[in-house]
Short mmCIF file of N, CA and C and ligand atoms in Angstrom, two decimals:
data_model
loop_
_atom_site.label_atom_id
_atom_site.label_comp_id
_atom_site.label_asym_id
_atom_site.label_seq_id
_atom_site.Cartn_x
_atom_site.Cartn_y
_atom_site.Cartn_z
N MET L 1 -8.00 -0.94 -27.58
CA MET L 1 -7.18 0.21 -27.07
C MET L 1 -8.10 0.72 -25.88
N SER L 2 -7.29 1.13 -24.81
CA SER L 2 -7.84 1.60 -23.63
C SER L 2 -8.50 3.08 -23.93
N ILE L 3 -9.42 3.48 -22.97
CA ILE L 3 -9.79 4.73 -22.82
C ILE L 3 -9.12 5.30 -21.59
N VAL L 4 -8.35 6.51 -21.54
CA VAL L 4 -7.71 6.97 -20.40
C VAL L 4 -8.15 8.27 -20.05
N LEU L 5 -8.39 8.37 -18.74
CA LEU L 5 -8.66 9.79 -18.14
C LEU L 5 -7.54 10.38 -17.37
N ILE L 6 -7.17 11.70 -17.87
CA ILE L 6 -6.14 12.16 -17.16
C ILE L 6 -6.68 13.52 -16.65
N GLY L 7 -6.12 14.12 -15.69
CA GLY L 7 -6.49 15.30 -15.10
C GLY L 7 -5.98 15.52 -13.68
N PHE L 8 -6.29 16.76 -13.08
CA PHE L 8 -5.73 17.05 -11.71
C PHE L 8 -6.43 16.29 -10.64
N MET L 9 -5.85 16.18 -9.63
CA MET L 9 -6.44 15.47 -8.35
C MET L 9 -7.81 16.08 -8.05
N GLY L 10 -8.70 15.23 -7.62
CA GLY L 10 -9.91 15.54 -7.31
C GLY L 10 -11.10 15.86 -8.42
N VAL L 11 -10.64 15.71 -9.70
CA VAL L 11 -11.47 16.13 -10.82
C VAL L 11 -12.58 15.24 -11.24
N GLY L 12 -12.45 13.88 -10.61
CA GLY L 12 -13.48 12.85 -10.65
C GLY L 12 -12.98 11.89 -11.70
N LYS L 13 -11.82 11.56 -12.00
CA LYS L 13 -11.33 10.64 -12.98
C LYS L 13 -11.96 9.12 -12.54
N THR L 14 -11.83 8.80 -11.21
CA THR L 14 -12.41 7.52 -10.86
C THR L 14 -13.90 7.33 -10.99
N THR L 15 -14.50 8.39 -10.49
CA THR L 15 -16.03 8.31 -10.72
C THR L 15 -16.46 8.19 -12.22
N ILE L 16 -15.83 9.11 -13.05
CA ILE L 16 -16.31 8.98 -14.44
C ILE L 16 -15.96 7.79 -14.96
N GLY L 17 -14.71 7.30 -14.64
CA GLY L 17 -14.04 5.99 -15.07
C GLY L 17 -15.08 4.97 -14.72
N ASN L 18 -15.70 4.92 -13.58
CA ASN L 18 -16.71 4.04 -13.10
C ASN L 18 -17.87 3.89 -13.96
N LEU L 19 -18.44 5.10 -14.51
CA LEU L 19 -19.58 5.23 -15.39
C LEU L 19 -19.18 4.83 -16.64
N LEU L 20 -18.05 5.03 -17.24
CA LEU L 20 -17.53 4.47 -18.56
C LEU L 20 -17.57 3.02 -18.46
N SER L 21 -17.07 2.53 -17.30
CA SER L 21 -16.89 1.00 -17.22
C SER L 21 -18.21 0.37 -17.24
N GLU L 22 -19.25 0.98 -16.54
CA GLU L 22 -20.53 0.23 -16.69
C GLU L 22 -21.16 0.28 -18.15
N HIS L 23 -21.06 1.68 -18.67
CA HIS L 23 -21.61 1.81 -19.91
C HIS L 23 -21.09 0.69 -20.92
N TYR L 24 -19.60 0.59 -20.86
CA TYR L 24 -19.04 -0.12 -21.99
C TYR L 24 -18.82 -1.61 -21.34
N ASP L 25 -19.25 -2.04 -20.17
CA ASP L 25 -19.00 -3.27 -19.80
C ASP L 25 -17.51 -3.65 -19.81
N LYS L 26 -16.58 -2.79 -19.46
CA LYS L 26 -15.31 -3.04 -19.47
C LYS L 26 -14.74 -2.72 -18.00
N SER L 27 -13.57 -3.35 -17.76
CA SER L 27 -12.97 -3.29 -16.38
C SER L 27 -12.35 -1.64 -16.35
N LEU L 28 -12.48 -1.23 -15.10
CA LEU L 28 -11.85 -0.03 -14.78
C LEU L 28 -10.58 -0.31 -14.10
N VAL L 29 -9.42 0.17 -14.58
CA VAL L 29 -8.21 0.14 -13.85
C VAL L 29 -7.78 1.44 -13.38
N ASP L 30 -7.92 1.45 -12.06
CA ASP L 30 -7.37 2.83 -11.42
C ASP L 30 -6.00 2.59 -11.03
N ILE L 31 -5.12 3.53 -11.69
CA ILE L 31 -3.63 3.27 -11.45
C ILE L 31 -3.15 3.24 -10.04
N ASP L 32 -3.73 4.29 -9.35
CA ASP L 32 -3.42 4.44 -7.96
C ASP L 32 -3.92 3.10 -7.23
N THR L 33 -5.05 2.61 -7.29
CA THR L 33 -5.54 1.43 -6.61
C THR L 33 -4.72 0.18 -7.01
N TYR L 34 -4.31 0.22 -8.21
CA TYR L 34 -3.46 -1.03 -8.77
C TYR L 34 -2.10 -1.06 -8.03
N ILE L 35 -1.42 0.25 -7.97
CA ILE L 35 -0.21 0.36 -7.24
C ILE L 35 -0.42 0.01 -5.65
N VAL L 36 -1.50 0.43 -5.22
CA VAL L 36 -1.67 0.01 -3.74
C VAL L 36 -1.81 -1.31 -3.59
N GLU L 37 -2.52 -2.02 -4.42
CA GLU L 37 -2.73 -3.54 -4.31
C GLU L 37 -1.36 -4.25 -4.56
N THR L 38 -0.64 -3.82 -5.71
CA THR L 38 0.48 -4.54 -5.87
C THR L 38 1.64 -4.33 -4.74
N THR L 39 1.87 -3.10 -4.11
CA THR L 39 2.82 -2.91 -3.24
C THR L 39 2.51 -3.19 -1.78
N GLN L 40 1.04 -3.33 -1.64
CA GLN L 40 0.50 -3.47 -0.44
C GLN L 40 0.70 -2.23 0.55
N LEU L 41 1.05 -1.14 -0.08
CA LEU L 41 1.45 0.14 0.69
C LEU L 41 0.44 1.12 0.32
N PRO L 42 -0.04 2.00 1.32
CA PRO L 42 -0.86 3.16 0.97
C PRO L 42 0.09 4.26 0.20
N ILE L 43 -0.55 5.02 -0.61
CA ILE L 43 0.34 5.97 -1.28
C ILE L 43 1.15 6.85 -0.51
N PRO L 44 0.61 7.36 0.61
CA PRO L 44 1.49 8.41 1.37
C PRO L 44 2.76 7.62 1.95
N GLN L 45 2.50 6.22 2.08
CA GLN L 45 3.59 5.50 2.61
C GLN L 45 4.77 5.33 1.71
N ILE L 46 4.27 5.00 0.51
CA ILE L 46 5.39 4.86 -0.79
C ILE L 46 6.02 6.16 -0.85
N PHE L 47 5.42 7.28 -0.79
CA PHE L 47 6.09 8.71 -1.18
C PHE L 47 7.15 8.72 0.13
N GLU L 48 6.54 8.56 1.36
CA GLU L 48 7.46 8.68 2.39
C GLU L 48 8.72 7.88 2.50
N LYS L 49 8.55 6.52 2.30
CA LYS L 49 9.58 5.50 2.40
C LYS L 49 10.48 5.47 1.23
N TYR L 50 9.88 5.49 -0.05
CA TYR L 50 10.70 5.34 -1.14
C TYR L 50 10.87 6.65 -2.04
N GLY L 51 10.04 7.65 -1.66
CA GLY L 51 10.19 9.12 -2.59
C GLY L 51 9.11 9.02 -3.78
N GLU L 52 9.10 10.19 -4.15
CA GLU L 52 7.89 10.38 -5.12
C GLU L 52 8.54 9.84 -6.51
N LYS L 53 9.84 9.97 -6.80
CA LYS L 53 10.47 9.37 -8.05
C LYS L 53 10.03 7.84 -8.19
N HIS L 54 10.00 7.09 -7.12
CA HIS L 54 9.78 5.73 -7.11
C HIS L 54 8.33 5.53 -7.44
N PHE L 55 7.47 6.30 -6.79
CA PHE L 55 6.07 6.06 -7.13
C PHE L 55 5.86 6.38 -8.61
N ARG L 56 6.52 7.45 -9.29
CA ARG L 56 6.37 7.64 -10.65
C ARG L 56 6.68 6.54 -11.50
N ASP L 57 7.83 5.65 -11.11
CA ASP L 57 8.23 4.53 -11.71
C ASP L 57 7.17 3.50 -11.67
N LEU L 58 6.60 3.32 -10.49
CA LEU L 58 5.52 2.25 -10.40
C LEU L 58 4.38 2.86 -11.15
N GLU L 59 3.94 3.96 -11.34
CA GLU L 59 2.92 4.49 -12.24
C GLU L 59 3.29 4.08 -13.71
N TYR L 60 4.40 4.50 -14.08
CA TYR L 60 4.91 3.96 -15.49
C TYR L 60 4.77 2.48 -15.81
N GLN L 61 5.35 1.67 -14.81
CA GLN L 61 5.06 0.11 -15.16
C GLN L 61 3.59 -0.28 -15.18
N ALA L 62 2.71 0.41 -14.35
CA ALA L 62 1.22 0.20 -14.38
C ALA L 62 0.68 0.51 -15.62
N LEU L 63 1.00 1.82 -16.20
CA LEU L 63 0.39 2.36 -17.35
C LEU L 63 0.84 1.38 -18.46
N LYS L 64 2.19 1.06 -18.59
CA LYS L 64 2.83 0.29 -19.70
C LYS L 64 1.85 -1.07 -19.75
N LYS L 65 1.73 -1.62 -18.59
CA LYS L 65 0.86 -2.85 -18.54
C LYS L 65 -0.45 -2.88 -19.29
N TRP L 66 -1.27 -1.76 -18.80
CA TRP L 66 -2.66 -1.55 -19.05
C TRP L 66 -2.98 -0.97 -20.33
N ILE L 67 -2.15 0.05 -20.84
CA ILE L 67 -2.55 1.02 -21.87
C ILE L 67 -3.10 0.49 -23.12
N ASP L 68 -2.42 -0.74 -23.64
CA ASP L 68 -2.88 -1.34 -24.74
C ASP L 68 -4.07 -2.53 -24.67
N GLN L 69 -4.44 -2.58 -23.33
CA GLN L 69 -5.62 -3.47 -23.25
C GLN L 69 -6.95 -2.66 -23.33
N ASP L 70 -7.94 -3.63 -23.40
CA ASP L 70 -9.37 -3.18 -23.67
C ASP L 70 -10.00 -2.82 -22.27
N VAL L 71 -9.66 -1.77 -21.67
CA VAL L 71 -10.13 -1.32 -20.33
C VAL L 71 -10.20 0.20 -20.27
N ILE L 72 -10.98 0.78 -19.24
CA ILE L 72 -10.95 2.09 -18.89
C ILE L 72 -9.89 2.37 -17.89
N ILE L 73 -9.08 3.30 -18.16
CA ILE L 73 -7.90 3.62 -17.11
C ILE L 73 -8.33 4.99 -16.48
N SER L 74 -8.12 5.16 -15.21
CA SER L 74 -8.19 6.32 -14.50
C SER L 74 -6.76 6.54 -13.94
N THR L 75 -6.21 7.49 -14.21
CA THR L 75 -4.68 7.84 -13.88
C THR L 75 -4.61 8.73 -12.68
N GLY L 76 -3.63 8.76 -11.99
CA GLY L 76 -3.24 9.85 -10.84
C GLY L 76 -2.86 11.26 -11.61
N GLY L 77 -3.17 12.26 -10.80
CA GLY L 77 -3.10 13.50 -11.47
C GLY L 77 -1.71 13.83 -11.76
N GLY L 78 -0.64 13.21 -11.08
CA GLY L 78 0.63 13.53 -11.42
C GLY L 78 1.25 12.70 -12.40
N ILE L 79 0.53 11.87 -13.14
CA ILE L 79 1.12 10.89 -14.03
C ILE L 79 2.04 11.73 -15.08
N VAL L 80 1.68 12.84 -15.30
CA VAL L 80 2.30 13.65 -16.32
C VAL L 80 3.75 14.26 -15.73
N GLU L 81 4.03 14.06 -14.61
CA GLU L 81 5.46 14.25 -14.12
C GLU L 81 6.34 13.39 -14.69
N SER L 82 6.07 12.23 -15.17
CA SER L 82 6.83 11.23 -15.89
C SER L 82 6.82 11.28 -17.40
N GLU L 83 8.12 11.70 -17.89
CA GLU L 83 8.18 11.84 -19.46
C GLU L 83 7.84 10.52 -20.19
N LEU L 84 8.31 9.32 -19.44
CA LEU L 84 7.80 8.11 -19.97
C LEU L 84 6.36 7.91 -20.15
N CYS L 85 5.74 8.34 -19.14
CA CYS L 85 4.16 8.09 -19.15
C CYS L 85 3.51 8.98 -20.13
N LYS L 86 4.12 10.28 -20.28
CA LYS L 86 3.65 11.20 -21.22
C LYS L 86 3.72 10.64 -22.64
N GLU L 87 4.91 9.94 -23.00
CA GLU L 87 5.04 9.44 -24.37
C GLU L 87 3.98 8.33 -24.52
N LEU L 88 3.80 7.55 -23.57
CA LEU L 88 2.82 6.43 -23.80
C LEU L 88 1.32 7.09 -23.89
N LEU L 89 1.05 8.18 -23.07
CA LEU L 89 -0.25 8.68 -23.07
C LEU L 89 -0.39 9.41 -24.65
N LYS L 90 0.57 10.07 -25.08
CA LYS L 90 0.35 10.68 -26.38
C LYS L 90 0.05 9.86 -27.52
N GLN L 91 0.63 8.46 -27.27
CA GLN L 91 0.30 7.45 -28.43
C GLN L 91 -1.12 6.97 -28.23
N ASN L 92 -1.77 7.25 -27.18
CA ASN L 92 -3.18 6.81 -27.28
C ASN L 92 -4.26 7.85 -27.59
N ASP L 93 -5.06 7.31 -28.78
CA ASP L 93 -5.73 8.41 -29.39
C ASP L 93 -7.18 8.52 -28.32
N ASN L 94 -7.28 7.67 -27.29
CA ASN L 94 -8.37 7.92 -26.43
C ASN L 94 -8.07 8.41 -25.18
N THR L 95 -7.16 9.33 -24.93
CA THR L 95 -6.78 9.95 -23.69
C THR L 95 -7.42 11.29 -23.55
N PHE L 96 -8.37 11.29 -22.57
CA PHE L 96 -9.37 12.42 -22.39
C PHE L 96 -8.71 13.34 -21.16
N TRP L 97 -8.67 14.61 -21.25
CA TRP L 97 -8.47 15.37 -20.19
C TRP L 97 -9.62 16.04 -19.53
N LEU L 98 -9.83 15.75 -18.27
CA LEU L 98 -10.95 16.27 -17.61
C LEU L 98 -10.30 17.61 -17.01
N LYS L 99 -11.16 18.59 -17.15
CA LYS L 99 -10.66 19.90 -16.91
C LYS L 99 -11.68 20.61 -15.87
N CYS L 100 -10.98 21.08 -14.78
CA CYS L 100 -11.76 21.77 -13.82
C CYS L 100 -11.04 22.89 -13.07
N ASP L 101 -12.00 23.93 -12.56
CA ASP L 101 -11.22 24.96 -11.96
C ASP L 101 -10.46 24.52 -10.74
N VAL L 102 -9.42 25.04 -10.69
CA VAL L 102 -8.36 24.70 -9.50
C VAL L 102 -8.96 25.02 -8.03
N GLU L 103 -9.85 26.31 -8.23
CA GLU L 103 -10.38 26.71 -6.91
C GLU L 103 -11.40 25.61 -6.38
N ILE L 104 -12.15 25.05 -7.25
CA ILE L 104 -13.11 23.92 -6.87
C ILE L 104 -12.31 22.73 -6.49
N LEU L 105 -11.34 22.32 -7.08
CA LEU L 105 -10.60 21.16 -6.65
C LEU L 105 -9.83 21.56 -5.29
N PHE L 106 -9.35 22.61 -5.06
CA PHE L 106 -8.60 22.95 -3.84
C PHE L 106 -9.60 22.58 -2.60
N ASN L 107 -10.84 22.83 -2.74
CA ASN L 107 -11.74 22.47 -1.42
C ASN L 107 -12.06 21.19 -1.35
N ARG L 108 -11.78 20.44 -2.49
CA ARG L 108 -11.94 18.85 -2.29
C ARG L 108 -10.77 18.05 -1.81
N ILE L 109 -9.70 18.68 -2.02
CA ILE L 109 -8.38 17.94 -1.91
C ILE L 109 -7.56 18.37 -0.80
N ASN L 110 -7.57 19.63 -0.42
CA ASN L 110 -6.47 20.14 0.41
C ASN L 110 -6.36 19.75 1.89
N HIS L 111 -7.35 18.96 2.24
CA HIS L 111 -7.33 18.27 3.52
C HIS L 111 -7.19 16.80 3.46
N ASP L 112 -7.06 16.23 2.46
CA ASP L 112 -7.00 14.96 1.99
C ASP L 112 -5.70 14.25 2.37
N ASN L 113 -5.49 13.39 3.51
CA ASN L 113 -4.13 13.04 3.90
C ASN L 113 -3.85 11.75 3.11
N ASN L 114 -4.72 11.38 2.20
CA ASN L 114 -4.33 10.27 1.27
C ASN L 114 -3.65 10.76 -0.06
N ARG L 115 -3.40 12.19 -0.07
CA ARG L 115 -2.88 12.75 -1.23
C ARG L 115 -1.66 13.57 -1.00
N PRO L 116 -0.50 12.99 -0.87
CA PRO L 116 0.69 13.70 -0.33
C PRO L 116 1.04 15.12 -1.04
N ASN L 117 0.57 15.27 -2.38
CA ASN L 117 0.83 16.40 -3.09
C ASN L 117 -0.25 17.40 -2.95
N ALA L 118 -1.18 17.14 -2.24
CA ALA L 118 -2.26 18.20 -1.87
C ALA L 118 -2.51 18.55 -0.41
N ASN L 119 -2.18 17.48 0.21
CA ASN L 119 -2.45 17.58 1.72
C ASN L 119 -1.84 18.77 2.28
N GLY L 120 -2.46 19.79 3.01
CA GLY L 120 -1.92 20.94 3.61
C GLY L 120 -1.32 21.96 2.57
N LYS L 121 -1.54 21.91 1.39
CA LYS L 121 -1.08 22.84 0.49
C LYS L 121 -2.06 24.20 0.50
N SER L 122 -1.43 25.17 0.14
CA SER L 122 -2.50 26.59 0.07
C SER L 122 -2.90 26.64 -1.39
N LEU L 123 -3.76 27.32 -1.50
CA LEU L 123 -4.42 27.47 -2.90
C LEU L 123 -3.32 27.86 -3.83
N ASN L 124 -2.51 28.91 -3.53
CA ASN L 124 -1.40 29.24 -4.55
C ASN L 124 -0.43 28.20 -4.76
N GLU L 125 -0.12 27.43 -3.87
CA GLU L 125 0.75 26.26 -4.23
C GLU L 125 0.08 25.26 -5.16
N LEU L 126 -1.30 24.85 -5.04
CA LEU L 126 -1.88 24.13 -5.90
C LEU L 126 -1.91 24.79 -7.29
N LYS L 127 -2.23 26.16 -7.14
CA LYS L 127 -2.28 26.83 -8.46
C LYS L 127 -1.09 26.69 -9.34
N THR L 128 0.14 26.73 -8.71
CA THR L 128 1.31 26.73 -9.33
C THR L 128 1.46 25.19 -9.85
N LEU L 129 1.24 24.13 -9.10
CA LEU L 129 1.35 22.88 -9.53
C LEU L 129 0.51 22.68 -10.68
N TYR L 130 -0.79 23.15 -10.60
CA TYR L 130 -1.85 23.08 -11.71
C TYR L 130 -1.32 23.60 -12.99
N SER L 131 -0.88 24.85 -13.02
CA SER L 131 -0.39 25.62 -14.00
C SER L 131 0.67 24.77 -14.79
N LYS L 132 1.66 24.13 -14.08
CA LYS L 132 2.82 23.30 -14.56
C LYS L 132 2.23 22.29 -15.42
N ARG L 133 1.13 21.45 -14.69
CA ARG L 133 0.72 20.41 -15.29
C ARG L 133 -0.24 20.45 -16.25
N GLU L 134 -0.87 21.60 -16.33
CA GLU L 134 -1.83 21.96 -17.39
C GLU L 134 -1.21 21.77 -18.80
N LEU L 135 0.10 22.49 -18.93
CA LEU L 135 0.71 22.30 -20.19
C LEU L 135 0.93 21.02 -20.63
N SER L 136 1.07 19.97 -19.83
CA SER L 136 1.31 18.59 -20.27
C SER L 136 0.06 17.97 -20.50
N TYR L 137 -1.11 18.39 -19.75
CA TYR L 137 -2.33 17.55 -19.99
C TYR L 137 -2.78 18.01 -21.33
N ASN L 138 -2.67 19.33 -21.63
CA ASN L 138 -2.98 20.05 -22.79
C ASN L 138 -2.39 19.30 -24.02
N GLU L 139 -0.94 19.07 -23.89
CA GLU L 139 -0.07 18.58 -24.95
C GLU L 139 -0.50 17.09 -25.27
N ILE L 140 -0.89 16.37 -24.35
CA ILE L 140 -1.10 14.88 -24.32
C ILE L 140 -2.61 14.47 -25.00
N ALA L 141 -3.48 15.34 -24.52
CA ALA L 141 -4.94 14.73 -24.49
C ALA L 141 -5.44 14.86 -25.85
N PHE L 142 -6.26 13.79 -26.29
CA PHE L 142 -6.87 13.55 -27.66
C PHE L 142 -8.11 14.66 -27.53
N LYS L 143 -8.68 14.80 -26.26
CA LYS L 143 -9.92 15.73 -26.24
C LYS L 143 -9.94 16.35 -24.79
N HIS L 144 -10.29 17.56 -24.79
CA HIS L 144 -10.47 18.15 -23.49
C HIS L 144 -11.99 18.20 -23.02
N ILE L 145 -12.35 17.77 -21.92
CA ILE L 145 -13.69 17.61 -21.39
C ILE L 145 -13.85 18.76 -20.27
N ASP L 146 -14.86 19.47 -20.26
CA ASP L 146 -15.16 20.35 -19.22
C ASP L 146 -15.86 19.48 -18.09
N ALA L 147 -15.14 19.37 -16.90
CA ALA L 147 -15.50 18.68 -15.80
C ALA L 147 -16.03 19.36 -14.72
N ASN L 148 -16.60 20.62 -14.99
CA ASN L 148 -17.24 21.33 -13.95
C ASN L 148 -18.61 21.26 -14.16
N ARG L 149 -19.06 20.03 -14.49
CA ARG L 149 -20.53 19.74 -14.87
C ARG L 149 -20.87 18.41 -14.14
N PRO L 150 -22.21 18.03 -14.05
CA PRO L 150 -22.42 16.66 -13.36
C PRO L 150 -21.75 15.55 -13.76
N ARG L 151 -21.37 14.64 -13.29
CA ARG L 151 -20.48 13.50 -13.74
C ARG L 151 -21.20 12.89 -14.80
N GLU L 152 -22.44 12.56 -14.79
CA GLU L 152 -23.19 11.79 -15.80
C GLU L 152 -22.96 12.65 -17.15
N VAL L 153 -23.06 13.98 -17.09
CA VAL L 153 -23.09 14.77 -18.43
C VAL L 153 -21.59 14.63 -19.00
N VAL L 154 -20.60 14.61 -17.99
CA VAL L 154 -19.32 14.51 -18.50
C VAL L 154 -19.11 13.03 -19.08
N ALA L 155 -19.47 12.07 -18.45
CA ALA L 155 -19.34 10.72 -19.06
C ALA L 155 -20.01 10.66 -20.43
N SER L 156 -21.28 11.22 -20.56
CA SER L 156 -22.02 11.18 -21.79
C SER L 156 -21.27 11.81 -22.83
N GLU L 157 -20.49 12.98 -22.67
CA GLU L 157 -19.90 13.70 -23.67
C GLU L 157 -18.65 12.80 -24.21
N ILE L 158 -18.05 12.12 -23.09
CA ILE L 158 -16.85 11.14 -23.64
C ILE L 158 -17.58 9.99 -24.54
N ILE L 159 -18.69 9.56 -24.08
CA ILE L 159 -19.11 8.35 -24.86
C ILE L 159 -19.62 8.91 -26.32
N GLU L 160 -20.18 9.99 -26.44
CA GLU L 160 -20.70 10.70 -27.81
C GLU L 160 -19.46 10.91 -28.47
N SER L 161 -18.11 11.21 -27.98
CA SER L 161 -17.18 11.65 -28.80
C SER L 161 -16.23 10.41 -29.28
N LEU L 162 -16.63 9.19 -28.80
CA LEU L 162 -15.98 8.07 -29.24
C LEU L 162 -16.52 7.18 -30.51
C1 S3P X 1 -0.86 12.53 -7.26
C2 S3P X 1 -2.26 12.29 -7.44
C3 S3P X 1 -3.08 11.11 -6.77
C4 S3P X 1 -2.03 9.94 -6.52
C5 S3P X 1 -0.83 10.58 -5.69
C6 S3P X 1 -0.10 11.63 -6.51
C7 S3P X 1 -0.35 13.77 -7.93
O1 S3P X 1 -3.98 10.66 -7.72
O2 S3P X 1 -1.61 9.43 -7.70
O3 S3P X 1 -1.24 11.04 -4.58
O4 S3P X 1 0.86 14.04 -7.72
O5 S3P X 1 -1.17 14.64 -8.30
P1 S3P X 1 -5.45 11.45 -7.83
O6 S3P X 1 -5.33 12.15 -9.09
O7 S3P X 1 -6.24 10.49 -8.14
O8 S3P X 1 -5.68 12.24 -6.52
#
């Protein structure tokens, strides 16, 4: 069964996924990277050309392909926008929610033009999105991890809890 990291944009899912990947000597599947590689399109272009709904479909296809494999999965922060993805994630006992204050995340992501759902957004807009998604992260995750700490500490807590 895979180990899956969920949480808002900028929380460190890929970095922590890499630490887990090294520790367990298992591959890291970054869903965003997988989509970019398979479509040969950067994420902002997928959003622009085909719309967010299409991106969510691609996320679902990717998650379905990998979730039962023996890998570490780093998801995109919006994966909980898809009910189908939520159902898959709920069935996985190793889904970890990396939790971090939205004020900290805002400074990391609001000028990132590779993140269409964050780029140019105000703190209030991001807080609204975060509050909505928080309910889903909370509902889905097997465990909540405080990600307001050094990444090595976060990874160690995940490893100890498994
Ligand atoms: C998104 C988060 C991104 C990426 C896409 C949409 C979102 O992943 O999937 O830009 O809607 O929150 P990260 O959480 O890795 O930034």
